[in-house]
Short mmCIF file of C-alpha atoms in Angstrom, two decimals:
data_model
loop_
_atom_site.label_atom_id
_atom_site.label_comp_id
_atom_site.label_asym_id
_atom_site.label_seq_id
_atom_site.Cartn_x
_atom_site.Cartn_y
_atom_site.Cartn_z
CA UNK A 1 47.14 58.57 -60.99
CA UNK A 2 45.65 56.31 -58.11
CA UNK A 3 45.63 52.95 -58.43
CA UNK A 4 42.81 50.42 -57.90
CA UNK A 5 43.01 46.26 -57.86
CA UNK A 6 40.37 44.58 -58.96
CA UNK A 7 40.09 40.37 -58.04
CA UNK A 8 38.16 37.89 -56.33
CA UNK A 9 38.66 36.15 -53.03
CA UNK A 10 38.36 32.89 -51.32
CA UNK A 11 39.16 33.08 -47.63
CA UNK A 12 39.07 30.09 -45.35
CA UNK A 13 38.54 30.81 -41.45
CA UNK A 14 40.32 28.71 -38.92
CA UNK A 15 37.55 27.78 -36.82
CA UNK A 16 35.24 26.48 -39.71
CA UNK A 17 33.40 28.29 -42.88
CA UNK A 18 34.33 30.83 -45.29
CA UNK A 19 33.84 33.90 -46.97
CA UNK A 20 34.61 34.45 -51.06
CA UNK A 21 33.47 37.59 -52.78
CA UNK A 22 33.84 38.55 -56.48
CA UNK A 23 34.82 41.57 -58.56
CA UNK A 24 36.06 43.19 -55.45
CA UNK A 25 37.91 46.27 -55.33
CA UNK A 26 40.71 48.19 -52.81
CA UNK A 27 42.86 51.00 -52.80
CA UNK A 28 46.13 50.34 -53.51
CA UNK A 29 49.30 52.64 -52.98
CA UNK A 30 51.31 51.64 -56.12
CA UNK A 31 50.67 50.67 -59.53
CA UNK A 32 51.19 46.60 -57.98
CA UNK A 33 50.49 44.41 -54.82
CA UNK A 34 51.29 41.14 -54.36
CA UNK A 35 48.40 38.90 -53.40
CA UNK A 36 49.90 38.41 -50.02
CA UNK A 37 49.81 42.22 -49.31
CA UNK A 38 46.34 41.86 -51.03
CA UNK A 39 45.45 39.18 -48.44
CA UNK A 40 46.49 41.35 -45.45
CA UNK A 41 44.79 44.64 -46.80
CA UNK A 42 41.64 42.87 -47.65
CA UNK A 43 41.56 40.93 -44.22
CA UNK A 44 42.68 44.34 -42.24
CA UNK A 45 40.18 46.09 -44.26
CA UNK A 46 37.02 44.10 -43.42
CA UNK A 47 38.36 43.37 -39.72
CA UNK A 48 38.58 39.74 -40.27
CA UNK A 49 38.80 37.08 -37.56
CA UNK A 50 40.38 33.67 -37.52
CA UNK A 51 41.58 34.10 -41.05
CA UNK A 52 43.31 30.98 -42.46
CA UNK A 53 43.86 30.11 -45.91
CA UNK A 54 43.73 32.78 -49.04
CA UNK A 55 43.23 32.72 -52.30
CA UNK A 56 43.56 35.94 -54.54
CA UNK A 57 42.24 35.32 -58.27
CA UNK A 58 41.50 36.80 -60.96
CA UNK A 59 43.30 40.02 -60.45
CA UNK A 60 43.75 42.77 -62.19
CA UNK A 61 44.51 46.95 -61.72
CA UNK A 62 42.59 50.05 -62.81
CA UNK A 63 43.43 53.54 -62.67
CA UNK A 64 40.53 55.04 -60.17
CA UNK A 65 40.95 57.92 -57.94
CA UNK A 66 41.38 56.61 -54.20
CA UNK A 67 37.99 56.53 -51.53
CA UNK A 68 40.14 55.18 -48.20
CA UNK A 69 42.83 55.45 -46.22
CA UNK A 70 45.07 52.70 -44.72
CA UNK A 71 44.64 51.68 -41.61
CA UNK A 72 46.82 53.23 -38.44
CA UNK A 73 48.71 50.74 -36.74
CA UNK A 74 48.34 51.49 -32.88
CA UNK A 75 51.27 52.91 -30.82
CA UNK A 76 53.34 51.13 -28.08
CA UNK A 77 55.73 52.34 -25.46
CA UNK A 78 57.07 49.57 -23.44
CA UNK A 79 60.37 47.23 -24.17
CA UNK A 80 60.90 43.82 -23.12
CA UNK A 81 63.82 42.25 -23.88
CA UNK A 82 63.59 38.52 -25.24
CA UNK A 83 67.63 37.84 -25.89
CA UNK A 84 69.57 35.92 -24.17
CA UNK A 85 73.09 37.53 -22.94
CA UNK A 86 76.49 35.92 -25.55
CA UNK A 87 79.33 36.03 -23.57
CA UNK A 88 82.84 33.95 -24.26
CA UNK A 89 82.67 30.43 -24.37
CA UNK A 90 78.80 30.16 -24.46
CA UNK A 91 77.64 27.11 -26.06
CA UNK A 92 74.36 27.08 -27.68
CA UNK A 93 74.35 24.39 -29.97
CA UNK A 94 76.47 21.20 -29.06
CA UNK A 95 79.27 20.55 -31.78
CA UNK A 96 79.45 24.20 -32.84
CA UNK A 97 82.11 26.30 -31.43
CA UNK A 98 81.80 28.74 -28.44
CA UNK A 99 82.20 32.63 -29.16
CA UNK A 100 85.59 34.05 -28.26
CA UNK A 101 85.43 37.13 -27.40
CA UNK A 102 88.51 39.39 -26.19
CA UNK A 103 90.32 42.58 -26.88
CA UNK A 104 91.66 43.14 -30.14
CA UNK A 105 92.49 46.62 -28.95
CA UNK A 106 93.07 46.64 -25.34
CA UNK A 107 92.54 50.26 -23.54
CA UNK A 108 96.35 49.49 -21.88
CA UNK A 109 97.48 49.28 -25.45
CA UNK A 110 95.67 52.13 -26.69
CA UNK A 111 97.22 54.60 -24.41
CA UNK A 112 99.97 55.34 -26.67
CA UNK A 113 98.24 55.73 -29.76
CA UNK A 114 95.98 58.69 -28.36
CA UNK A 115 96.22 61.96 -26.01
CA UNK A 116 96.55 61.87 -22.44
CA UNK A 117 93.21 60.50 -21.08
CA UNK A 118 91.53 59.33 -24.08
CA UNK A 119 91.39 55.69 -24.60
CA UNK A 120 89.80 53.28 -26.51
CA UNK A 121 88.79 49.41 -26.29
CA UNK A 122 87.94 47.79 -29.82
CA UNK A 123 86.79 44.17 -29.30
CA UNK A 124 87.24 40.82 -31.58
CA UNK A 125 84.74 38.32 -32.24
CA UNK A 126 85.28 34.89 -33.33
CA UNK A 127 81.98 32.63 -33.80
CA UNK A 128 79.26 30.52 -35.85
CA UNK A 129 76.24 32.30 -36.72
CA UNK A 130 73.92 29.98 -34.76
CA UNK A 131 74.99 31.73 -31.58
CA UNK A 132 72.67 32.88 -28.86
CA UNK A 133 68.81 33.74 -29.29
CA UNK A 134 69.22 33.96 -33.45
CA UNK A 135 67.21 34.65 -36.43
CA UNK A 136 66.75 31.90 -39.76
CA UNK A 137 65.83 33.35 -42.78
CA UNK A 138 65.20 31.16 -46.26
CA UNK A 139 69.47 30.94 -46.85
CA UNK A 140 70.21 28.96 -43.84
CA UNK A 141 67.98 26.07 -45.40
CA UNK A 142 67.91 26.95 -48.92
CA UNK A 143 70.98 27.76 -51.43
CA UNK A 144 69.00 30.15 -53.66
CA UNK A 145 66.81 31.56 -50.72
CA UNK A 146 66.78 35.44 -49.03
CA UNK A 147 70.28 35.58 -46.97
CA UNK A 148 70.23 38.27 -44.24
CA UNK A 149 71.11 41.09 -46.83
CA UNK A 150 68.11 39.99 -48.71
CA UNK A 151 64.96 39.98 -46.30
CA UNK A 152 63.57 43.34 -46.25
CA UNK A 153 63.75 45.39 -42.65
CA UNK A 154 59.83 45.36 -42.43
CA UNK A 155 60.00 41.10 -41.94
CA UNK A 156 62.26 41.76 -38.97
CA UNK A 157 60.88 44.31 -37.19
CA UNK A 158 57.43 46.04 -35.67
CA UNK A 159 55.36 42.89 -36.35
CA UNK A 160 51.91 42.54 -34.70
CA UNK A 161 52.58 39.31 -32.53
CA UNK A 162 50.48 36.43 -30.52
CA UNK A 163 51.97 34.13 -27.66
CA UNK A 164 51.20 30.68 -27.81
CA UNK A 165 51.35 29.09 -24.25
CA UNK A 166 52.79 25.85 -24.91
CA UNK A 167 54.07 25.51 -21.52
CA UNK A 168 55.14 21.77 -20.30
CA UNK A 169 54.51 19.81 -24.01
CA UNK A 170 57.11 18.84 -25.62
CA UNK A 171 55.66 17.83 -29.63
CA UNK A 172 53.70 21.37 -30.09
CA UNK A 173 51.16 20.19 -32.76
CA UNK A 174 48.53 22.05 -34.68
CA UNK A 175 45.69 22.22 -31.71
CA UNK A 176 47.95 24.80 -30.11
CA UNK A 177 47.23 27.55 -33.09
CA UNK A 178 43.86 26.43 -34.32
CA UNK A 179 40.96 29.12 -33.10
CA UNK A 180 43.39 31.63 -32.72
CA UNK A 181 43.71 35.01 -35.05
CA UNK A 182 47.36 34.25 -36.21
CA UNK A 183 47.47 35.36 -39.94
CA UNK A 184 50.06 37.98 -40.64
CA UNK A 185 51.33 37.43 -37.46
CA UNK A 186 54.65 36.89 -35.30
CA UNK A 187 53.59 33.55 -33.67
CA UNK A 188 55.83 33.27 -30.40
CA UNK A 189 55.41 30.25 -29.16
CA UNK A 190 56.34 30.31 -24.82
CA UNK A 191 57.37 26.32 -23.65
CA UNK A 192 59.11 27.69 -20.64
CA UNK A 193 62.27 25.94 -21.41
CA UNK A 194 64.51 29.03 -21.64
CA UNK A 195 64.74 28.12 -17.62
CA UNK A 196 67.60 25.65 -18.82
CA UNK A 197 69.49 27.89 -20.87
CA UNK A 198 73.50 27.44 -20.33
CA UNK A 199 72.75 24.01 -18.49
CA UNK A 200 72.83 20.12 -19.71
CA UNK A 201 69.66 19.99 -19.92
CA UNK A 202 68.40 23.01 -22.11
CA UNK A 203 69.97 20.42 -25.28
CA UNK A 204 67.82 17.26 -24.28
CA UNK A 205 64.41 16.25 -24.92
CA UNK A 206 63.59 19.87 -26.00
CA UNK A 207 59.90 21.32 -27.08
CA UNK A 208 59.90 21.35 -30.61
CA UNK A 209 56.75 21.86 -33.43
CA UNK A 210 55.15 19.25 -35.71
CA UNK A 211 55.30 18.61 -38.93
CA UNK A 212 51.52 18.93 -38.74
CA UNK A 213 51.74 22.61 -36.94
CA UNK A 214 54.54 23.71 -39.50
CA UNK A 215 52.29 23.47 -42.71
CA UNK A 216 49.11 24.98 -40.88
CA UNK A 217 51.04 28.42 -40.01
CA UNK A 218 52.18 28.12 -43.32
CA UNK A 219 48.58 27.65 -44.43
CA UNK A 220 47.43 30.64 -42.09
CA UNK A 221 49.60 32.97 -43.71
CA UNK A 222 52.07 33.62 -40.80
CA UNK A 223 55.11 35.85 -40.85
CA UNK A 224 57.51 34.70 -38.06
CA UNK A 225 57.40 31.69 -35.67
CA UNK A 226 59.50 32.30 -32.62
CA UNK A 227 60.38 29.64 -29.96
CA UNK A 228 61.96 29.75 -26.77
CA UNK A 229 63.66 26.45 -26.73
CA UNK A 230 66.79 24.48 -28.21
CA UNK A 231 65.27 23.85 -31.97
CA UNK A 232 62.12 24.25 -33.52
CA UNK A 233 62.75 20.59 -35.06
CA UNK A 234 62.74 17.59 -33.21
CA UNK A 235 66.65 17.46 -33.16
CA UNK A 236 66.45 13.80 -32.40
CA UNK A 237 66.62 12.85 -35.74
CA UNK A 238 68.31 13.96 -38.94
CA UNK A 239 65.17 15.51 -40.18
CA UNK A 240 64.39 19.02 -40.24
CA UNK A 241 60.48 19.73 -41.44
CA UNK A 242 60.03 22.69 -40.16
CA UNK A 243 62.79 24.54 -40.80
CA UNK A 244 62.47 23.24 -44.23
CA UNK A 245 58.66 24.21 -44.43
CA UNK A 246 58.76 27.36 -43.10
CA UNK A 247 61.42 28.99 -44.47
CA UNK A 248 60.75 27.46 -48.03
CA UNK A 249 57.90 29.63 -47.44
CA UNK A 250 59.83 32.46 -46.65
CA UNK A 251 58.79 32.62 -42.77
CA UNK A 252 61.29 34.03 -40.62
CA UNK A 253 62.39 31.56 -37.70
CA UNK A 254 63.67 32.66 -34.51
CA UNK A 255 65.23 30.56 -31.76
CA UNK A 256 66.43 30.31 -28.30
CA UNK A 257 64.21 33.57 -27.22
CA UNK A 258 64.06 34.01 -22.95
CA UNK A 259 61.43 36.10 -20.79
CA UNK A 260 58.30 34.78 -22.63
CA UNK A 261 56.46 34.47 -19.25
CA UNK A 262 56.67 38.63 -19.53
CA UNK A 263 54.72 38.97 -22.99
CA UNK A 264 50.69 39.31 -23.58
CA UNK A 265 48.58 36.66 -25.54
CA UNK A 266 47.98 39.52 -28.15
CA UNK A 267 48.24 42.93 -28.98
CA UNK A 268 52.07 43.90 -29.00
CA UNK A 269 54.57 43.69 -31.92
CA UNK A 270 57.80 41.54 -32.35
CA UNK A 271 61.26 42.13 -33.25
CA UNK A 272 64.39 40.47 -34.07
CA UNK A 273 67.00 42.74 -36.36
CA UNK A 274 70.22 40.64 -37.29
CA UNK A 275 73.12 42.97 -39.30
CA UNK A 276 73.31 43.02 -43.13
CA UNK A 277 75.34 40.30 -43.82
CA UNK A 278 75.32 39.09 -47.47
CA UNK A 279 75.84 35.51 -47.93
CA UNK A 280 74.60 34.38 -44.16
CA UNK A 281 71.13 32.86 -43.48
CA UNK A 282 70.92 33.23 -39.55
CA UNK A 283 72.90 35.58 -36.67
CA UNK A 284 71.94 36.50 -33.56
CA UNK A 285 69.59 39.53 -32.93
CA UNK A 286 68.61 41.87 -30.05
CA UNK A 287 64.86 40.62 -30.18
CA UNK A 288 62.45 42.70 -28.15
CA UNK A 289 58.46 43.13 -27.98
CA UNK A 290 57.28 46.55 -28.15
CA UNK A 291 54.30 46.89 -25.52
CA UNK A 292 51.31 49.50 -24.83
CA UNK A 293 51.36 51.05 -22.02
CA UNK A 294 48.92 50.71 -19.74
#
């Protein structure tokens, strides 16, 4: 049978008013949603703009033959690589260890273990998971939160993405992402300071959020916040706000991202795949945006 919810809404829009509607009714393609799915379908569904705060109430399911189809999600050709390169004794957090990296196998020393001409090179690697251009999810902050093995595939990759151009402030506060269509969204967030990366000064006086910023893409609904400097905290302290917002919400955090001056305002999708580690909150990814070609 196809499945129906039933609920009413209250929907807040970033850039004033907002829109509540009662005894409403959507397609649904299992017997369940939760009311954050329900707050993406609904908004997707109606083409909302400048979406902030939801509210789903009142909600309840029906068996009712289907009358839609989900939306398409538009295609996109074009790579661009947002990682910085790890390589042996990189440091990218001061007081945490370098990565060694070296031959456990060397290809001299497999020559004797295989056929004339065949050789192999099988490499070791020693480091802290907070190494290179990395990916938080809710373990790294929270002892009962998602680890890495937890967070499903679909919160790391293909997600529709905005740039933020928050080029030469350093405290990015909550005017930077009002007026903007952000909900359900990879918010990348380009300061420029990747330009230090590997140099004294990438660890000093960094561009880090607010407090302020934190709870309003929490608020909006967000699924990612990417940043292309040292922390997304003011590291100048001992406290950690948004690291402790955010993921307490369950919104991915990625850090130390490069070649944000390469990416669109809008209109291409984000992602930032670690491995399956259980037990391990952040690790570094291959992040990438996924253009359309022109």
């Amino acid at each position: 049978m196809d499945h129906r919810v039933v609920f009413d809404f209250d929907i807040e829009f970033t850039n004033g008013g907002g829109i509540q509607g009662q005894d409403f009714r959507l397609d649904i393609a299992g017997e369940t949603i939760t009311d954050a799915e329900l707050a993406d379908y609904i908004i997707n569904d109606l083409r909302l703009l400048m979406v902030g705060k939801v509210k789903i109430l009142n909600k309840f399911y029906i068996q009712e033959k289907h009358k839609r189809q989900p939306l398409n999600e538009p295609s996109a050709e074009l790579l661009v690589d947002l990682s910085h390169t790890i390589f042996d004794g990189l440091v990218t957090y001061k007081g945490l260890p370098a990565p060694v990296i070296c031959d456990f196998l060397s290809r001299e020393d497999s020559k004797g273990r295989y056929e004339e001409g065949t050789e192999f090179q099988i490499g070791k690697i020693e480091m802290v998971s907070n190494t290179g251009t990395y990916i938080d999810c809710p373990f790294h902050r929270y002892a009962h939160g998602k680890d890495l093995s937890e967070v499903a595939l679909e919160a790391f990759a293909n997600l529709d993405a905005v740039t933020i151009d928050a080029t030469g402030a350093v405290e990015i506060g909550i005017e930077f992402f009002q007026n903007l269509e952000i909900r359900g969204k990879a918010v990348i967030v380009h300061t420029g300071w990747s330009k230090n990366w590997n140099t004294e000064a990438y660890f000093e006086n960094h561009p880090f959020l607010t407090r302020e910023a934190a709870e309003y893409l929490r608020d909006c609904g967000v699924k990612l916040v990417g940043i292309d400097s040292h922390n997304i905290d003011d590291t100048r302290g001992n406290s950690r706000p948004v690291h402790t917002i955010l993921l307490g919400a369950e919104i991915l955090i990625c850090e130390h991202l490069c070649n944000l001056d390469k990416l669109p305002a809008s209109g291409y999708l984000f992602s930032a795949v670690p491995p399956k580690f259980k037990g391990v909150g952040t690790f570094p990814v291959r992040a990438f945006a996924t253009l359309s070609k022109v």
